[in-house]
Amino acid sequence: MVRPVKIQLGRTERMSYSRIDEVVDIPDLIEIQKRSYQWFLDEGLMEVLRDVSPIRDFSGEIELSFIDKEFDSGTPTYSIEECKERDSNFAAPLKVKVRFHNKKDDIIKDQSIYIGEFPIMTDTGTFIINGAERVIISQLVRSPGAYFTPGEDKGDKQLFNSQIIPNRGAWLEYETDANDILWVRVDRTRKFHLSVLLRSLGFGTDDDILALFGESAILHATLGKDLCRTREEGLQELYRKLRPGEPVSVEGAETLLNNMFFDPKRYDLGRFGIYKLNKKLALASRLVGHQAAETLVDANGEIIVAEGETITEQIAKDIQASSINEVTVHPVVVVGNTVTVMDERIKIIGNNRVNAAEFIFAGMDPAYTEGLDVAALGVTERVRIPVLKEILAEAKASKNPSETLREQLRSRVTDLMPKHLTVEDIVASVSYMIGLTYGIGSTDDIDHLGNRRIRSVGELLQNQIRVGFARMERVVRERMGTTDMLTATPQQLVNTRPVSAAIKEFFGSSQLSQFMDQPNPLAELTHKRRLSALGPGGLSRDRANFEVRDVHSSHYGRMCPIETPEGPNIGLINSLATYARVNKYGFIETPYRVYDKVNGVVTDEVKYMTADEEDYYYIAQANEPLDAEHHFEQKKVVCRYLDKFIEREPSQVDLMDVSPKQLVSVATALIPFLGNDDANRALMGSNMQRQAVPL
């Protein structure tokens, strides 16, 4: 018999008849909106201003920089009630501090320029635009990063495709064919031999390419078909493919290649793209389970792995931490219970990144690194090893190593963690592609939620404002050529109309800016937690296939498998699960209780996990019976592992769900005895509750 318990829900005290204890309180359900908008005000807007600055004229002698922003969301022009009466926007003035620098005449002028009225988010996560409440719904898009997918089988040969997708810029795609030839496509143009791209990047001859990647049949086949033999020929061929019909020049090809992939203004992976790219191209994840073809030693001369030894997960981490970037292995193929070690020697190449903190603490005297927090200095991702080694060498040679180290890390953040592609990234991705043909590395499931991320209101606003500033940049550059630079002021050069127009356009007519659904409080709440795969940069409902719309095992606890519209938008518009939250990279996390294997107890410690982190764990259901001491009562526990439900001994369980309503949205969780419902009827019920009108 369930004994009722008094629980506090906000200001209301209620009786709970639940058999399962609530370990975690339901979170702030509109946090996704409020936190994202706050991020835009704190960081997002300044990021755009830094990216646009400085704007230079064609001679390079005149510079215009955006130094700071002035915006106080606490002092709106009108109150919310006044805005609704006047049919106006709930907004406050946005000003930008602009610095004009004439290097020729050594003139510096600072001025604060009014951009326009910028909408303020209300406490309930909405905007008042033209007197009406509007909601910016979050967009679910494919995350930037490197993806490797199986291609179509041609007979008994497995083919592979790969894509390097940026947040902004040209796509880079590789593919293999039935003749074992590697092809590349740049920005959806005609495909050409991958060796042409490698020659253009500085690996000019066949010997250079083979020395870089090692011997492999697929590389020999590709080089055999490629008619180019030098870097210059490679650049000319690349230019012909990317700019057909235009006169070919080596200098033009170099500029084109640099602009496409290595210019931060034209190519941007974003902080989330860097994270995904580094994670995929890291050396350690590809080494595990294969046999070392040579002995590897660290900087101190100690052996990390001996020739012929199988590389374990720990050895792979040690290799990566020691800044080794190339490892030659004998691939190990496992089919059922049969393990085969291949004779081929395959070179695996990483993208030359390392954990900055670990590398610094291992390579510097502890006296100089005491209290060092690299994240506080702006180093938040893996960093380029050559740049970090330069910084450490400079610090060791200086009079004050501790101060020099901190100053260098702070000032060289963009060199350590470039947001554009590097040659090392391209080399590592080609190495991954070659490795896949020998069973090294893994392919990706593009519908997995670990490969899709949320663009919330803050990021959508940032992208729109970036478009406005890019339009303004062209106007400023034109005015620099026609205005007298001795008497010019920032106000004369800057035309703010493109930026204010971009803001108006976004809030007024974007597909993701919607009139708030408010027949009842549930409709309002659901609207703010909605996730759409449609919209600018997303899918279109005509081209979206069944796989994209379908429920995936990685949706568990992150996206509701039930609440979605009927009709053409089915599966493209979803709802965030009850306990789900969005992390700093935009990936959805869900909470789990940790199982203490030593004491055999389900603890109250809660761990939030993204979909790709969860893949390695056995997770018990929330309704699994526990005794008074929180031990599992049954001898076998039903667990979720990837997309399967299996029985396991309690000692093999890693985590446990926090609540039975964890996998569904707020609206679906209101349906009583949901487990006894047919899924189609539950879908209708979760949608129809929003239409109930209070009398």
PDB file of C-alpha atoms in Angstrom, residues 162-437:
ATOM      1  CA  SER A 162      32.978  11.631 -45.007  1.00  0.00           C
ATOM      2  CA  GLN A 163      31.939  15.230 -44.406  1.00  0.00           C
ATOM      3  CA  ILE A 164      33.640  18.040 -42.512  1.00  0.00           C
ATOM      4  CA  ILE A 165      30.796  20.460 -41.773  1.00  0.00           C
ATOM      5  CA  PRO A 166      31.530  23.991 -40.479  1.00  0.00           C
ATOM      6  CA  ASN A 167      29.179  26.364 -38.694  1.00  0.00           C
ATOM      7  CA  ARG A 168      29.906  28.846 -41.486  1.00  0.00           C
ATOM      8  CA  GLY A 169      31.912  28.144 -44.647  1.00  0.00           C
ATOM      9  CA  ALA A 170      32.640  25.514 -47.316  1.00  0.00           C
ATOM     10  CA  TRP A 171      31.902  21.811 -46.787  1.00  0.00           C
ATOM     11  CA  LEU A 172      34.695  19.292 -47.401  1.00  0.00           C
ATOM     12  CA  GLU A 173      33.525  15.812 -48.446  1.00  0.00           C
ATOM     13  CA  TYR A 174      35.484  12.617 -49.152  1.00  0.00           C
ATOM     14  CA  GLU A 175      34.300   9.365 -50.696  1.00  0.00           C
ATOM     15  CA  THR A 176      35.744   6.015 -51.800  1.00  0.00           C
ATOM     16  CA  ASP A 177      34.628   4.138 -54.916  1.00  0.00           C
ATOM     17  CA  ALA A 178      34.573   0.500 -56.054  1.00  0.00           C
ATOM     18  CA  ASN A 179      38.057   0.894 -57.618  1.00  0.00           C
ATOM     19  CA  ASP A 180      39.623   1.903 -54.264  1.00  0.00           C
ATOM     20  CA  ILE A 181      40.093   5.528 -55.298  1.00  0.00           C
ATOM     21  CA  LEU A 182      39.686   8.428 -52.850  1.00  0.00           C
ATOM     22  CA  TRP A 183      37.723  11.434 -54.133  1.00  0.00           C
ATOM     23  CA  VAL A 184      37.076  14.848 -52.613  1.00  0.00           C
ATOM     24  CA  ARG A 185      34.308  17.399 -53.141  1.00  0.00           C
ATOM     25  CA  VAL A 186      34.733  21.020 -52.003  1.00  0.00           C
ATOM     26  CA  ASP A 187      31.537  22.946 -51.268  1.00  0.00           C
ATOM     27  CA  ARG A 188      29.255  20.631 -53.292  1.00  0.00           C
ATOM     28  CA  THR A 189      31.236  21.158 -56.540  1.00  0.00           C
ATOM     29  CA  ARG A 190      32.490  18.451 -58.927  1.00  0.00           C
ATOM     30  CA  LYS A 191      34.594  15.744 -57.298  1.00  0.00           C
ATOM     31  CA  PHE A 192      38.314  15.297 -58.003  1.00  0.00           C
ATOM     32  CA  HIS A 193      41.123  13.047 -56.733  1.00  0.00           C
ATOM     33  CA  LEU A 194      41.952  13.549 -53.055  1.00  0.00           C
ATOM     34  CA  SER A 195      45.675  13.622 -53.894  1.00  0.00           C
ATOM     35  CA  VAL A 196      45.080  16.918 -55.797  1.00  0.00           C
ATOM     36  CA  LEU A 197      43.944  18.558 -52.531  1.00  0.00           C
ATOM     37  CA  LEU A 198      46.919  17.073 -50.631  1.00  0.00           C
ATOM     38  CA  ARG A 199      49.375  18.390 -53.243  1.00  0.00           C
ATOM     39  CA  SER A 200      47.739  21.844 -52.999  1.00  0.00           C
ATOM     40  CA  LEU A 201      48.293  21.806 -49.214  1.00  0.00           C
ATOM     41  CA  GLY A 202      52.066  21.398 -49.660  1.00  0.00           C
ATOM     42  CA  PHE A 203      52.560  17.620 -50.062  1.00  0.00           C
ATOM     43  CA  GLY A 204      53.581  18.023 -53.696  1.00  0.00           C
ATOM     44  CA  THR A 205      55.016  14.708 -54.899  1.00  0.00           C
ATOM     45  CA  ASP A 206      53.829  11.100 -54.644  1.00  0.00           C
ATOM     46  CA  ASP A 207      56.764  10.390 -52.303  1.00  0.00           C
ATOM     47  CA  ASP A 208      55.681  13.254 -49.984  1.00  0.00           C
ATOM     48  CA  ILE A 209      52.143  11.845 -49.746  1.00  0.00           C
ATOM     49  CA  LEU A 210      53.318   8.244 -49.175  1.00  0.00           C
ATOM     50  CA  ALA A 211      55.850   9.411 -46.554  1.00  0.00           C
ATOM     51  CA  LEU A 212      53.051  11.284 -44.773  1.00  0.00           C
ATOM     52  CA  PHE A 213      50.388   8.541 -44.727  1.00  0.00           C
ATOM     53  CA  GLY A 214      52.490   5.389 -45.117  1.00  0.00           C
ATOM     54  CA  GLU A 215      51.944   2.631 -47.660  1.00  0.00           C
ATOM     55  CA  SER A 216      48.355   1.641 -48.409  1.00  0.00           C
ATOM     56  CA  ALA A 217      46.630   0.128 -51.439  1.00  0.00           C
ATOM     57  CA  ILE A 218      43.907   2.799 -51.575  1.00  0.00           C
ATOM     58  CA  LEU A 219      46.524   5.582 -51.639  1.00  0.00           C
ATOM     59  CA  HIS A 220      48.553   3.901 -54.424  1.00  0.00           C
ATOM     60  CA  ALA A 221      45.370   3.436 -56.490  1.00  0.00           C
ATOM     61  CA  THR A 222      44.455   7.133 -56.059  1.00  0.00           C
ATOM     62  CA  LEU A 223      47.968   8.366 -56.930  1.00  0.00           C
ATOM     63  CA  GLY A 224      48.003   6.065 -59.985  1.00  0.00           C
ATOM     64  CA  LYS A 225      44.912   7.806 -61.423  1.00  0.00           C
ATOM     65  CA  ASP A 226      46.056  11.356 -60.554  1.00  0.00           C
ATOM     66  CA  LEU A 227      47.791  13.098 -63.478  1.00  0.00           C
ATOM     67  CA  CYS A 228      49.319  15.871 -61.321  1.00  0.00           C
ATOM     68  CA  ARG A 229      52.875  15.404 -60.036  1.00  0.00           C
ATOM     69  CA  THR A 230      53.798  18.681 -58.258  1.00  0.00           C
ATOM     70  CA  ARG A 231      52.235  21.207 -55.880  1.00  0.00           C
ATOM     71  CA  GLU A 232      51.837  23.787 -58.675  1.00  0.00           C
ATOM     72  CA  GLU A 233      50.015  21.286 -60.914  1.00  0.00           C
ATOM     73  CA  GLY A 234      47.800  20.324 -57.959  1.00  0.00           C
ATOM     74  CA  LEU A 235      46.885  23.979 -57.283  1.00  0.00           C
ATOM     75  CA  GLN A 236      46.071  24.578 -60.964  1.00  0.00           C
ATOM     76  CA  GLU A 237      43.878  21.451 -61.149  1.00  0.00           C
ATOM     77  CA  LEU A 238      42.108  22.473 -57.906  1.00  0.00           C
ATOM     78  CA  TYR A 239      41.381  25.953 -59.342  1.00  0.00           C
ATOM     79  CA  ARG A 240      40.005  24.432 -62.576  1.00  0.00           C
ATOM     80  CA  LYS A 241      37.573  22.260 -60.621  1.00  0.00           C
ATOM     81  CA  LEU A 242      36.421  24.986 -58.218  1.00  0.00           C
ATOM     82  CA  ARG A 243      36.319  27.892 -60.707  1.00  0.00           C
ATOM     83  CA  PRO A 244      35.620  26.319 -64.131  1.00  0.00           C
ATOM     84  CA  GLY A 245      36.001  28.699 -67.055  1.00  0.00           C
ATOM     85  CA  GLU A 246      38.182  31.224 -65.200  1.00  0.00           C
ATOM     86  CA  PRO A 247      41.868  31.855 -66.119  1.00  0.00           C
ATOM     87  CA  VAL A 248      44.093  29.587 -63.987  1.00  0.00           C
ATOM     88  CA  SER A 249      46.940  30.920 -61.820  1.00  0.00           C
ATOM     89  CA  VAL A 250      48.880  29.356 -58.937  1.00  0.00           C
ATOM     90  CA  GLU A 251      48.582  32.562 -56.839  1.00  0.00           C
ATOM     91  CA  GLY A 252      44.821  32.676 -57.425  1.00  0.00           C
ATOM     92  CA  ALA A 253      44.503  29.014 -56.384  1.00  0.00           C
ATOM     93  CA  GLU A 254      46.526  29.623 -53.187  1.00  0.00           C
ATOM     94  CA  THR A 255      44.322  32.601 -52.286  1.00  0.00           C
ATOM     95  CA  LEU A 256      41.146  30.625 -53.034  1.00  0.00           C
ATOM     96  CA  LEU A 257      42.259  27.673 -50.859  1.00  0.00           C
ATOM     97  CA  ASN A 258      43.282  29.993 -48.017  1.00  0.00           C
ATOM     98  CA  ASN A 259      39.989  31.924 -48.178  1.00  0.00           C
ATOM     99  CA  MET A 260      37.902  28.734 -48.235  1.00  0.00           C
ATOM    100  CA  PHE A 261      39.353  26.893 -45.230  1.00  0.00           C
ATOM    101  CA  PHE A 262      41.952  28.936 -43.343  1.00  0.00           C
ATOM    102  CA  ASP A 263      40.417  32.427 -43.091  1.00  0.00           C
ATOM    103  CA  PRO A 264      38.560  32.884 -39.757  1.00  0.00           C
ATOM    104  CA  LYS A 265      36.228  35.488 -41.313  1.00  0.00           C
ATOM    105  CA  ARG A 266      35.007  33.059 -43.972  1.00  0.00           C
ATOM    106  CA  TYR A 267      35.298  29.704 -42.178  1.00  0.00           C
ATOM    107  CA  ASP A 268      34.085  29.108 -38.648  1.00  0.00           C
ATOM    108  CA  LEU A 269      33.585  25.785 -36.864  1.00  0.00           C
ATOM    109  CA  GLY A 270      32.303  27.450 -33.691  1.00  0.00           C
ATOM    110  CA  ARG A 271      33.319  26.273 -30.226  1.00  0.00           C
ATOM    111  CA  PHE A 272      30.991  23.263 -30.570  1.00  0.00           C
ATOM    112  CA  GLY A 273      32.453  22.348 -33.983  1.00  0.00           C
ATOM    113  CA  ILE A 274      36.018  22.421 -32.593  1.00  0.00           C
ATOM    114  CA  TYR A 275      34.904  20.174 -29.722  1.00  0.00           C
ATOM    115  CA  LYS A 276      33.288  17.614 -32.080  1.00  0.00           C
ATOM    116  CA  LEU A 277      36.167  17.717 -34.600  1.00  0.00           C
ATOM    117  CA  ASN A 278      38.862  17.213 -31.935  1.00  0.00           C
ATOM    118  CA  LYS A 279      36.851  14.403 -30.352  1.00  0.00           C
ATOM    119  CA  LYS A 280      36.463  12.562 -33.668  1.00  0.00           C
ATOM    120  CA  LEU A 281      40.001  13.064 -35.005  1.00  0.00           C
ATOM    121  CA  ALA A 282      41.781  12.378 -31.688  1.00  0.00           C
ATOM    122  CA  LEU A 283      44.382   9.623 -31.913  1.00  0.00           C
ATOM    123  CA  ALA A 284      43.385   7.637 -28.800  1.00  0.00           C
ATOM    124  CA  SER A 285      39.907   6.563 -29.948  1.00  0.00           C
ATOM    125  CA  ARG A 286      41.324   4.917 -33.108  1.00  0.00           C
ATOM    126  CA  LEU A 287      44.221   3.026 -31.490  1.00  0.00           C
ATOM    127  CA  VAL A 288      42.346   0.852 -28.977  1.00  0.00           C
ATOM    128  CA  GLY A 289      42.377  -2.873 -29.799  1.00  0.00           C
ATOM    129  CA  HIS A 290      45.025  -2.714 -32.547  1.00  0.00           C
ATOM    130  CA  GLN A 291      48.589  -4.038 -32.369  1.00  0.00           C
ATOM    131  CA  ALA A 292      51.553  -1.627 -32.225  1.00  0.00           C
ATOM    132  CA  ALA A 293      53.865  -2.145 -35.233  1.00  0.00           C
ATOM    133  CA  GLU A 294      56.763  -0.329 -33.502  1.00  0.00           C
ATOM    134  CA  THR A 295      57.915   0.566 -30.005  1.00  0.00           C
ATOM    135  CA  LEU A 296      56.859   4.032 -28.804  1.00  0.00           C
ATOM    136  CA  VAL A 297      58.698   6.043 -26.140  1.00  0.00           C
ATOM    137  CA  ASP A 298      57.717   9.290 -24.380  1.00  0.00           C
ATOM    138  CA  ALA A 299      59.800  12.487 -23.982  1.00  0.00           C
ATOM    139  CA  ASN A 300      61.690  10.953 -21.011  1.00  0.00           C
ATOM    140  CA  GLY A 301      62.680   7.862 -23.002  1.00  0.00           C
ATOM    141  CA  GLU A 302      60.268   5.533 -21.172  1.00  0.00           C
ATOM    142  CA  ILE A 303      58.494   2.881 -23.253  1.00  0.00           C
ATOM    143  CA  ILE A 304      54.739   3.525 -23.597  1.00  0.00           C
ATOM    144  CA  VAL A 305      53.998   0.503 -25.796  1.00  0.00           C
ATOM    145  CA  ALA A 306      56.278  -2.231 -27.148  1.00  0.00           C
ATOM    146  CA  GLU A 307      56.197  -3.576 -30.713  1.00  0.00           C
ATOM    147  CA  GLY A 308      53.595  -6.346 -31.047  1.00  0.00           C
ATOM    148  CA  GLU A 309      51.696  -5.266 -27.914  1.00  0.00           C
ATOM    149  CA  THR A 310      47.920  -4.722 -28.148  1.00  0.00           C
ATOM    150  CA  ILE A 311      47.004  -1.109 -27.369  1.00  0.00           C
ATOM    151  CA  THR A 312      44.580  -0.784 -24.450  1.00  0.00           C
ATOM    152  CA  GLU A 313      42.436   2.257 -23.655  1.00  0.00           C
ATOM    153  CA  GLN A 314      44.942   3.455 -21.021  1.00  0.00           C
ATOM    154  CA  ILE A 315      47.944   3.041 -23.358  1.00  0.00           C
ATOM    155  CA  ALA A 316      46.063   4.985 -26.076  1.00  0.00           C
ATOM    156  CA  LYS A 317      45.438   7.862 -23.625  1.00  0.00           C
ATOM    157  CA  ASP A 318      49.130   7.846 -22.580  1.00  0.00           C
ATOM    158  CA  ILE A 319      50.225   8.003 -26.243  1.00  0.00           C
ATOM    159  CA  GLN A 320      47.961  10.988 -26.913  1.00  0.00           C
ATOM    160  CA  ALA A 321      48.998  12.804 -23.702  1.00  0.00           C
ATOM    161  CA  SER A 322      52.698  12.423 -24.602  1.00  0.00           C
ATOM    162  CA  SER A 323      52.159  14.536 -27.782  1.00  0.00           C
ATOM    163  CA  ILE A 324      52.867  11.641 -30.180  1.00  0.00           C
ATOM    164  CA  ASN A 325      50.768  12.327 -33.285  1.00  0.00           C
ATOM    165  CA  GLU A 326      51.559   9.329 -35.525  1.00  0.00           C
ATOM    166  CA  VAL A 327      51.337   5.631 -34.639  1.00  0.00           C
ATOM    167  CA  THR A 328      51.861   2.666 -36.976  1.00  0.00           C
ATOM    168  CA  VAL A 329      49.719  -0.382 -36.188  1.00  0.00           C
ATOM    169  CA  HIS A 330      48.813  -3.823 -37.482  1.00  0.00           C
ATOM    170  CA  PRO A 331      44.985  -3.650 -37.760  1.00  0.00           C
ATOM    171  CA  VAL A 332      43.116  -6.212 -35.643  1.00  0.00           C
ATOM    172  CA  VAL A 333      39.824  -7.441 -37.120  1.00  0.00           C
ATOM    173  CA  VAL A 334      37.293  -9.172 -34.832  1.00  0.00           C
ATOM    174  CA  VAL A 335      34.530 -11.244 -36.487  1.00  0.00           C
ATOM    175  CA  GLY A 336      32.433 -13.117 -33.906  1.00  0.00           C
ATOM    176  CA  ASN A 337      34.972 -14.950 -31.717  1.00  0.00           C
ATOM    177  CA  THR A 338      37.716 -14.882 -34.375  1.00  0.00           C
ATOM    178  CA  VAL A 339      40.501 -12.303 -33.931  1.00  0.00           C
ATOM    179  CA  THR A 340      42.753 -11.679 -36.958  1.00  0.00           C
ATOM    180  CA  VAL A 341      45.912  -9.541 -36.905  1.00  0.00           C
ATOM    181  CA  MET A 342      46.578  -8.173 -40.402  1.00  0.00           C
ATOM    182  CA  ASP A 343      50.099  -8.002 -41.882  1.00  0.00           C
ATOM    183  CA  GLU A 344      49.669  -4.470 -43.266  1.00  0.00           C
ATOM    184  CA  ARG A 345      51.371  -1.614 -41.420  1.00  0.00           C
ATOM    185  CA  ILE A 346      48.870   1.266 -41.266  1.00  0.00           C
ATOM    186  CA  LYS A 347      49.871   4.711 -40.040  1.00  0.00           C
ATOM    187  CA  ILE A 348      47.251   6.468 -37.886  1.00  0.00           C
ATOM    188  CA  ILE A 349      47.622  10.262 -37.716  1.00  0.00           C
ATOM    189  CA  GLY A 350      45.890  12.538 -35.177  1.00  0.00           C
ATOM    190  CA  ASN A 351      45.159  16.244 -35.585  1.00  0.00           C
ATOM    191  CA  ASN A 352      48.051  17.301 -33.306  1.00  0.00           C
ATOM    192  CA  ARG A 353      45.933  18.431 -30.353  1.00  0.00           C
ATOM    193  CA  VAL A 354      46.530  17.858 -26.649  1.00  0.00           C
ATOM    194  CA  ASN A 355      44.917  18.697 -23.316  1.00  0.00           C
ATOM    195  CA  ALA A 356      46.690  21.973 -22.410  1.00  0.00           C
ATOM    196  CA  ALA A 357      46.548  21.621 -18.607  1.00  0.00           C
ATOM    197  CA  GLU A 358      47.911  18.032 -18.564  1.00  0.00           C
ATOM    198  CA  PHE A 359      50.714  18.885 -21.010  1.00  0.00           C
ATOM    199  CA  ILE A 360      51.767  22.054 -19.130  1.00  0.00           C
ATOM    200  CA  PHE A 361      51.764  20.398 -15.681  1.00  0.00           C
ATOM    201  CA  ALA A 362      53.842  17.500 -17.071  1.00  0.00           C
ATOM    202  CA  GLY A 363      56.352  19.749 -18.878  1.00  0.00           C
ATOM    203  CA  MET A 364      56.859  22.683 -16.473  1.00  0.00           C
ATOM    204  CA  ASP A 365      58.342  23.059 -12.992  1.00  0.00           C
ATOM    205  CA  PRO A 366      55.411  22.867 -10.477  1.00  0.00           C
ATOM    206  CA  ALA A 367      56.628  26.138  -8.898  1.00  0.00           C
ATOM    207  CA  TYR A 368      55.677  27.995 -12.113  1.00  0.00           C
ATOM    208  CA  THR A 369      52.288  26.301 -12.620  1.00  0.00           C
ATOM    209  CA  GLU A 370      50.908  26.650  -9.092  1.00  0.00           C
ATOM    210  CA  GLY A 371      47.322  27.944  -9.198  1.00  0.00           C
ATOM    211  CA  LEU A 372      47.282  27.929 -13.027  1.00  0.00           C
ATOM    212  CA  ASP A 373      43.731  27.735 -14.430  1.00  0.00           C
ATOM    213  CA  VAL A 374      43.939  27.485 -18.231  1.00  0.00           C
ATOM    214  CA  ALA A 375      40.128  27.763 -18.645  1.00  0.00           C
ATOM    215  CA  ALA A 376      40.173  31.167 -16.888  1.00  0.00           C
ATOM    216  CA  LEU A 377      42.769  32.304 -19.479  1.00  0.00           C
ATOM    217  CA  GLY A 378      40.404  31.343 -22.335  1.00  0.00           C
ATOM    218  CA  VAL A 379      41.859  27.901 -23.168  1.00  0.00           C
ATOM    219  CA  THR A 380      38.732  25.720 -23.042  1.00  0.00           C
ATOM    220  CA  GLU A 381      39.437  23.091 -25.739  1.00  0.00           C
ATOM    221  CA  ARG A 382      42.331  20.875 -26.828  1.00  0.00           C
ATOM    222  CA  VAL A 383      45.203  22.951 -28.219  1.00  0.00           C
ATOM    223  CA  ARG A 384      47.717  22.677 -31.068  1.00  0.00           C
ATOM    224  CA  ILE A 385      50.883  20.950 -29.825  1.00  0.00           C
ATOM    225  CA  PRO A 386      53.444  22.989 -31.895  1.00  0.00           C
ATOM    226  CA  VAL A 387      52.038  26.314 -30.593  1.00  0.00           C
ATOM    227  CA  LEU A 388      51.926  25.060 -26.983  1.00  0.00           C
ATOM    228  CA  LYS A 389      55.552  23.844 -27.227  1.00  0.00           C
ATOM    229  CA  GLU A 390      56.596  27.309 -28.495  1.00  0.00           C
ATOM    230  CA  ILE A 391      54.832  28.945 -25.525  1.00  0.00           C
ATOM    231  CA  LEU A 392      56.477  26.577 -23.007  1.00  0.00           C
ATOM    232  CA  ALA A 393      59.941  27.124 -24.562  1.00  0.00           C
ATOM    233  CA  GLU A 394      59.454  30.906 -24.415  1.00  0.00           C
ATOM    234  CA  ALA A 395      58.255  30.741 -20.794  1.00  0.00           C
ATOM    235  CA  LYS A 396      61.209  28.579 -19.687  1.00  0.00           C
ATOM    236  CA  ALA A 397      63.683  30.980 -21.342  1.00  0.00           C
ATOM    237  CA  SER A 398      62.186  34.119 -19.738  1.00  0.00           C
ATOM    238  CA  LYS A 399      63.073  35.760 -16.405  1.00  0.00           C
ATOM    239  CA  ASN A 400      59.581  35.217 -14.995  1.00  0.00           C
ATOM    240  CA  PRO A 401      58.332  31.872 -16.421  1.00  0.00           C
ATOM    241  CA  SER A 402      55.069  31.864 -14.451  1.00  0.00           C
ATOM    242  CA  GLU A 403      53.947  35.316 -15.659  1.00  0.00           C
ATOM    243  CA  THR A 404      55.191  34.751 -19.250  1.00  0.00           C
ATOM    244  CA  LEU A 405      53.315  31.433 -19.455  1.00  0.00           C
ATOM    245  CA  ARG A 406      50.031  33.030 -18.361  1.00  0.00           C
ATOM    246  CA  GLU A 407      50.460  36.057 -20.634  1.00  0.00           C
ATOM    247  CA  GLN A 408      51.327  33.895 -23.680  1.00  0.00           C
ATOM    248  CA  LEU A 409      48.368  31.552 -23.106  1.00  0.00           C
ATOM    249  CA  ARG A 410      46.010  34.539 -22.823  1.00  0.00           C
ATOM    250  CA  SER A 411      47.320  36.377 -25.897  1.00  0.00           C
ATOM    251  CA  ARG A 412      47.654  33.331 -28.190  1.00  0.00           C
ATOM    252  CA  VAL A 413      44.269  31.698 -27.613  1.00  0.00           C
ATOM    253  CA  THR A 414      43.326  31.959 -31.321  1.00  0.00           C
ATOM    254  CA  ASP A 415      46.627  30.278 -32.356  1.00  0.00           C
ATOM    255  CA  LEU A 416      46.152  27.515 -29.776  1.00  0.00           C
ATOM    256  CA  MET A 417      42.478  26.882 -30.660  1.00  0.00           C
ATOM    257  CA  PRO A 418      41.778  28.197 -34.189  1.00  0.00           C
ATOM    258  CA  LYS A 419      38.081  28.191 -35.111  1.00  0.00           C
ATOM    259  CA  HIS A 420      38.928  27.414 -38.731  1.00  0.00           C
ATOM    260  CA  LEU A 421      40.325  24.189 -40.213  1.00  0.00           C
ATOM    261  CA  THR A 422      44.078  23.547 -40.145  1.00  0.00           C
ATOM    262  CA  VAL A 423      46.215  21.411 -42.472  1.00  0.00           C
ATOM    263  CA  GLU A 424      46.622  19.003 -39.510  1.00  0.00           C
ATOM    264  CA  ASP A 425      42.814  18.551 -39.345  1.00  0.00           C
ATOM    265  CA  ILE A 426      42.613  17.735 -43.068  1.00  0.00           C
ATOM    266  CA  VAL A 427      45.552  15.288 -42.817  1.00  0.00           C
ATOM    267  CA  ALA A 428      43.947  13.578 -39.780  1.00  0.00           C
ATOM    268  CA  SER A 429      40.579  13.286 -41.572  1.00  0.00           C
ATOM    269  CA  VAL A 430      42.242  11.694 -44.641  1.00  0.00           C
ATOM    270  CA  SER A 431      44.108   9.309 -42.308  1.00  0.00           C
ATOM    271  CA  TYR A 432      40.748   8.411 -40.682  1.00  0.00           C
ATOM    272  CA  MET A 433      39.247   7.720 -44.115  1.00  0.00           C
ATOM    273  CA  ILE A 434      42.159   5.433 -45.092  1.00  0.00           C
ATOM    274  CA  GLY A 435      41.966   3.691 -41.692  1.00  0.00           C
ATOM    275  CA  LEU A 436      38.245   2.913 -42.126  1.00  0.00           C
ATOM    276  CA  THR A 437      39.036   0.685 -45.115  1.00  0.00           C
TER     277      THR A 437
END
